[in-house]
């Protein structure tokens, strides 16, 4: 908890993102040590102008704010995921603009095997809502380790969340404010349901208002958490297009539902497709094909030999055989039994997960997909 306090305090210093924080920790030893450094020491750390001065001048203020936040976190059972923590979403860990800390109410596995972000207009058509619900329902039948991410906003966002809830799928809402509030207020009941099977996630501390600028940052998290972003309906401008372009920056797939020419609610989707920025998709089949997601209904009875055929290295073989005999194991347990470094194990497991060989579970646990 001490390290979390230090990181929350540092997160309030303008100019310190994940990359810079890791550099500072590597240089000085820990997040707490950064605040104990002199101004001259900090100026040797290649910080942006004024950042070293802010670290020194805001130390007491930053710690007071961190202590207040820790009280709220403890009282409301909030999970804190820092960029120095192995629990930080691995799809975001290499983004230099990712938040230093994320705060989540709920138990969602942010490293689920299949993660899809769904975004769109706040004023969708009946057809748009139906398409959204149908896609989520069909994906839920095919994939047990599925996470649906959106922004808890009106329209397509809330339609995606509610479709996930109706189909027993974990869903996470990324919000542009602190977890002491839910915006819009009309979605509080849905948010409460989401906490039990997914979660509400933010980078913002309590008492942060949902200002317009915050939604831009929120959109980047929506894109960064997922393998792909699906735009169901969008006008020619809008937040969902910002999310789509963030996904492209991450090197992730962007997909869009096409609409008829002249349909203002489809203009943004059609433009993404026309410019080659998004793949045209119409249903779950298209999504599975584009992302190379395997329908578990067809592979449940696949033989162990078929899985073993995907093993590419001796290290993978050792981990594969261990999971075959032991069932579910954590990365630390795998390390103790194989003698491999945990950092190497994490890389190998990620490769095996992308190859459809293993499934990640809460607590850094893994098991074979059978």
XYZ file of C-alpha atoms in Angstrom:
370
model
C 0.000 0.000 0.000
C 2.974 2.334 0.606
C 4.073 2.036 -3.033
C 0.509 2.667 -4.214
C 0.411 5.822 -2.096
C 3.638 7.030 -3.708
C 2.395 6.294 -7.214
C -0.961 8.002 -6.641
C 0.943 11.046 -5.419
C 3.274 11.032 -8.429
C 0.350 10.573 -10.836
C -0.796 14.084 -9.951
C 2.390 15.672 -11.237
C 1.837 16.984 -14.744
C 4.284 15.531 -17.239
C 4.737 12.096 -15.641
C 3.266 9.219 -17.618
C 3.951 5.507 -17.501
C 7.219 5.638 -19.449
C 8.637 8.506 -17.426
C 7.544 6.933 -14.138
C 9.326 3.680 -14.981
C 12.449 5.661 -15.902
C 12.333 7.573 -12.619
C 11.884 4.361 -10.611
C 14.758 2.703 -12.471
C 16.917 5.755 -11.772
C 16.072 6.432 -8.140
C 14.874 3.043 -6.819
C 11.157 3.469 -6.108
C 8.256 5.869 -6.549
C 8.749 7.044 -2.970
C 12.434 7.730 -3.567
C 11.531 10.096 -6.399
C 9.864 12.483 -3.940
C 12.876 12.329 -1.631
C 15.307 13.487 -4.323
C 16.716 16.996 -4.386
C 15.837 19.398 -7.166
C 19.334 19.086 -8.647
C 19.067 15.271 -8.702
C 15.664 15.392 -10.387
C 16.936 17.794 -13.038
C 19.358 15.100 -14.169
C 16.427 12.763 -14.990
C 15.567 14.254 -18.397
C 12.176 15.577 -17.281
C 10.119 18.138 -19.144
C 10.742 21.759 -18.084
C 9.102 22.522 -14.752
C 8.345 18.896 -13.802
C 11.265 18.565 -11.370
C 10.200 21.783 -9.651
C 6.611 20.539 -9.423
C 7.700 17.235 -7.831
C 9.553 19.146 -5.116
C 6.970 21.888 -4.546
C 3.871 19.673 -4.598
C 5.151 16.804 -2.459
C 3.052 17.495 0.657
C -0.025 18.396 -1.358
C 0.292 15.277 -3.515
C 0.632 12.973 -0.512
C -2.327 14.572 1.250
C -4.442 13.958 -1.844
C -3.171 10.390 -2.115
C -4.075 9.698 1.514
C -7.594 10.974 0.937
C -7.928 8.739 -2.109
C -6.647 5.698 -0.227
C -9.397 6.177 2.359
C -12.014 6.028 -0.395
C -10.303 3.060 -2.057
C -10.241 1.081 1.177
C -13.830 1.919 2.105
C -15.282 1.005 -1.296
C -13.109 -1.978 -2.199
C -11.493 -0.328 -5.212
C -8.698 -2.127 -7.067
C -5.682 0.034 -7.919
C -3.712 -1.102 -10.954
C -0.417 0.750 -11.347
C 1.877 0.657 -14.354
C 4.518 -0.978 -12.142
C 2.101 -3.784 -11.232
C 1.830 -7.134 -13.045
C -1.960 -6.756 -12.830
C -1.874 -3.673 -15.096
C -3.723 -4.464 -18.379
C -1.029 -5.972 -20.566
C -2.551 -4.689 -23.794
C -1.847 -1.163 -22.494
C 1.444 -1.658 -20.714
C 3.672 -0.519 -23.602
C 1.716 2.642 -24.410
C 3.731 5.653 -23.179
C 0.497 7.632 -22.778
C -1.290 5.048 -20.624
C -2.315 6.277 -17.157
C 0.124 5.742 -14.314
C -2.721 4.218 -12.287
C -6.156 2.802 -13.030
C -8.949 2.442 -10.489
C -11.554 -0.296 -10.845
C -14.656 -1.260 -8.950
C -15.369 -4.892 -9.821
C -13.627 -8.154 -10.585
C -13.228 -8.125 -14.375
C -10.225 -9.839 -15.929
C -8.822 -7.048 -18.080
C -6.485 -9.583 -19.696
C -9.298 -11.820 -20.935
C -8.473 -13.876 -24.007
C -11.009 -12.021 -26.165
C -11.610 -8.313 -25.533
C -13.826 -6.228 -27.817
C -14.592 -2.534 -27.446
C -17.943 -1.430 -28.850
C -18.671 2.259 -29.384
C -21.063 4.396 -31.364
C -23.494 7.278 -31.442
C -25.415 8.426 -28.390
C -28.587 8.534 -30.492
C -28.654 5.196 -32.296
C -31.412 3.793 -34.445
C -33.445 0.789 -33.388
C -31.536 -1.196 -36.001
C -28.203 -0.093 -34.526
C -29.203 -1.230 -31.049
C -30.436 -4.537 -32.440
C -27.232 -5.201 -34.391
C -25.172 -4.396 -31.294
C -27.216 -6.751 -29.107
C -27.174 -9.543 -31.701
C -23.393 -9.396 -32.116
C -22.757 -9.496 -28.365
C -25.225 -12.362 -27.934
C -23.632 -14.449 -30.680
C -20.080 -13.783 -29.469
C -21.144 -14.801 -25.961
C -22.282 -18.176 -27.273
C -18.938 -18.771 -28.966
C -16.407 -17.458 -26.445
C -16.372 -18.086 -22.705
C -13.415 -15.791 -21.999
C -14.970 -12.658 -23.523
C -14.879 -9.097 -22.219
C -16.958 -6.267 -23.700
C -15.615 -2.743 -23.103
C -17.407 0.542 -23.651
C -17.908 3.951 -22.071
C -21.226 3.709 -20.153
C -22.590 6.585 -22.250
C -26.036 6.889 -23.785
C -26.739 5.005 -27.012
C -24.542 2.224 -28.342
C -22.311 2.195 -25.245
C -25.069 1.293 -22.813
C -26.658 -1.055 -25.360
C -23.380 -3.014 -25.499
C -23.104 -3.176 -21.710
C -26.705 -4.309 -21.268
C -26.402 -6.917 -24.013
C -23.335 -8.303 -22.241
C -25.197 -8.463 -18.929
C -28.164 -10.191 -20.546
C -25.869 -12.845 -21.991
C -23.730 -13.425 -18.912
C -20.652 -11.747 -20.406
C -18.184 -9.705 -18.378
C -18.331 -6.027 -19.304
C -16.305 -2.987 -18.223
C -17.379 0.631 -18.452
C -14.555 3.176 -18.707
C -15.669 6.497 -17.250
C -14.320 10.038 -17.464
C -14.603 10.879 -13.769
C -13.847 9.490 -10.310
C -15.563 6.404 -8.902
C -17.455 8.453 -6.319
C -19.989 9.220 -9.037
C -21.650 7.660 -12.063
C -22.292 9.707 -15.189
C -24.850 9.715 -16.632
C -26.901 9.165 -13.466
C -29.532 7.244 -15.472
C -27.050 4.382 -15.820
C -26.336 3.858 -12.125
C -28.425 0.687 -11.889
C -26.686 -0.821 -14.924
C -23.296 0.186 -13.501
C -24.148 -1.565 -10.219
C -24.960 -4.759 -12.135
C -21.732 -4.484 -14.096
C -19.641 -4.386 -10.926
C -20.756 -7.908 -9.987
C -19.732 -9.464 -13.318
C -17.268 -6.943 -14.734
C -16.404 -3.500 -13.521
C -16.255 0.279 -13.760
C -12.788 1.624 -14.588
C -11.223 5.074 -14.538
C -7.894 6.864 -14.411
C -9.391 9.729 -12.398
C -9.424 10.382 -8.673
C -12.595 11.113 -6.716
C -14.194 14.553 -7.095
C -13.142 14.686 -10.752
C -15.913 16.062 -12.940
C -16.773 14.436 -16.298
C -15.376 17.357 -18.287
C -15.155 17.149 -22.074
C -11.360 16.804 -22.140
C -11.517 13.787 -19.832
C -13.588 11.873 -22.370
C -10.736 12.104 -24.884
C -8.441 10.323 -22.419
C -11.232 7.885 -21.539
C -11.587 6.936 -25.207
C -7.918 5.970 -25.417
C -8.354 3.511 -22.552
C -11.412 1.987 -24.243
C -9.303 1.387 -27.344
C -6.191 0.275 -25.479
C -7.892 -2.409 -23.418
C -9.184 -4.311 -26.447
C -8.025 -6.494 -29.303
C -10.308 -4.495 -31.590
C -12.819 -1.651 -31.620
C -16.204 -2.026 -33.280
C -18.077 1.131 -34.327
C -21.760 0.278 -34.695
C -23.206 3.660 -35.680
C -21.544 7.070 -35.820
C -22.070 10.430 -37.376
C -19.324 12.031 -39.431
C -17.880 13.432 -36.181
C -17.970 12.106 -32.646
C -16.185 10.468 -29.757
C -16.497 6.980 -31.229
C -14.326 8.068 -34.164
C -11.699 9.342 -31.720
C -11.749 5.897 -30.091
C -11.366 4.266 -33.510
C -8.346 6.387 -34.347
C -6.835 5.636 -30.925
C -7.224 1.931 -31.719
C -5.399 2.462 -35.009
C -2.555 4.153 -33.117
C -2.317 1.076 -30.894
C -2.088 -1.070 -34.019
C -5.415 -2.748 -33.211
C -8.171 -3.740 -35.594
C -10.999 -1.301 -36.219
C -14.324 -2.560 -37.548
C -17.445 -0.724 -38.586
C -21.021 -1.622 -39.423
C -21.899 -0.122 -42.835
C -25.029 1.875 -43.484
C -26.981 3.170 -46.423
C -25.639 6.238 -48.273
C -27.197 9.365 -46.868
C -27.827 7.813 -43.451
C -26.318 10.369 -41.080
C -26.033 7.803 -38.285
C -23.831 5.647 -40.528
C -21.757 8.406 -42.124
C -18.831 7.986 -39.737
C -18.764 4.206 -40.167
C -18.977 4.447 -43.951
C -16.168 6.992 -43.993
C -13.910 4.759 -41.868
C -14.525 1.890 -44.291
C -14.103 4.065 -47.377
C -10.753 5.368 -46.159
C -9.507 1.879 -45.373
C -9.309 2.610 -41.645
C -11.935 0.052 -40.662
C -12.947 -3.388 -41.860
C -16.551 -3.797 -42.973
C -18.316 -6.228 -40.648
C -21.956 -7.215 -40.429
C -22.069 -9.959 -37.808
C -20.133 -12.104 -35.342
C -18.860 -14.350 -38.144
C -17.032 -11.396 -39.696
C -15.516 -10.433 -36.336
C -14.273 -13.958 -35.587
C -12.762 -14.258 -39.050
C -11.012 -10.900 -38.877
C -9.596 -11.456 -35.379
C -8.893 -15.176 -35.868
C -11.033 -15.983 -32.847
C -11.859 -19.683 -32.667
C -15.442 -20.724 -31.960
C -15.172 -22.695 -28.712
C -18.271 -24.698 -29.611
C -16.240 -26.248 -32.422
C -13.005 -26.659 -30.471
C -14.227 -27.840 -27.066
C -13.651 -31.460 -28.000
C -10.432 -30.777 -29.879
C -7.744 -33.255 -28.981
C -4.737 -32.471 -26.844
C -2.591 -33.492 -29.799
C -4.037 -30.637 -31.864
C -3.116 -28.142 -29.160
C 0.340 -29.638 -28.811
C 0.920 -29.194 -32.536
C 1.009 -25.404 -31.900
C 3.946 -25.649 -29.488
C 6.914 -23.861 -31.057
C 9.753 -23.967 -28.496
C 11.180 -26.129 -25.723
C 10.076 -23.558 -23.137
C 6.512 -23.611 -24.470
C 6.627 -27.401 -24.390
C 7.666 -27.399 -20.718
C 4.866 -25.012 -19.764
C 2.353 -26.898 -21.930
C 3.195 -30.247 -20.298
C 3.060 -28.702 -16.829
C -0.398 -27.203 -17.394
C -1.487 -30.500 -18.920
C -0.630 -32.364 -15.722
C -1.447 -29.712 -13.102
C -4.445 -27.931 -14.599
C -4.529 -24.292 -13.457
C -1.306 -22.618 -12.281
C -0.067 -19.091 -11.581
C 2.991 -17.602 -13.264
C 4.882 -17.867 -9.973
C 3.976 -21.554 -9.612
C 5.077 -22.192 -13.200
C 8.356 -20.434 -12.439
C 9.007 -22.542 -9.359
C 8.353 -25.780 -11.240
C 10.171 -24.939 -14.476
C 12.994 -22.757 -13.191
C 12.229 -20.149 -15.867
C 12.223 -16.413 -14.971
C 8.734 -15.020 -14.412
C 9.347 -12.295 -17.019
C 10.121 -14.965 -19.637
C 7.123 -17.035 -18.549
C 4.800 -14.039 -18.980
C 6.061 -13.513 -22.533
C 5.695 -17.195 -23.408
C 2.185 -17.374 -21.935
C 1.152 -14.287 -23.907
C 2.382 -15.971 -27.114
C 0.523 -19.171 -26.195
C -2.628 -17.184 -25.381
C -2.586 -15.400 -28.730
C -2.099 -18.817 -30.366
C -5.273 -20.050 -28.660
C -3.427 -22.564 -26.479
C -3.989 -21.161 -22.985
C -6.568 -19.039 -21.204
C -5.691 -16.321 -18.686
C -7.647 -16.265 -15.429
C -7.831 -13.791 -12.529
C -4.785 -13.705 -10.271
C -2.236 -14.304 -13.054
C -3.421 -17.907 -13.347
C -3.478 -19.890 -16.581
C -4.940 -23.115 -17.915
C -4.949 -24.924 -21.246
C -7.798 -24.373 -23.664
C -9.179 -27.823 -24.331
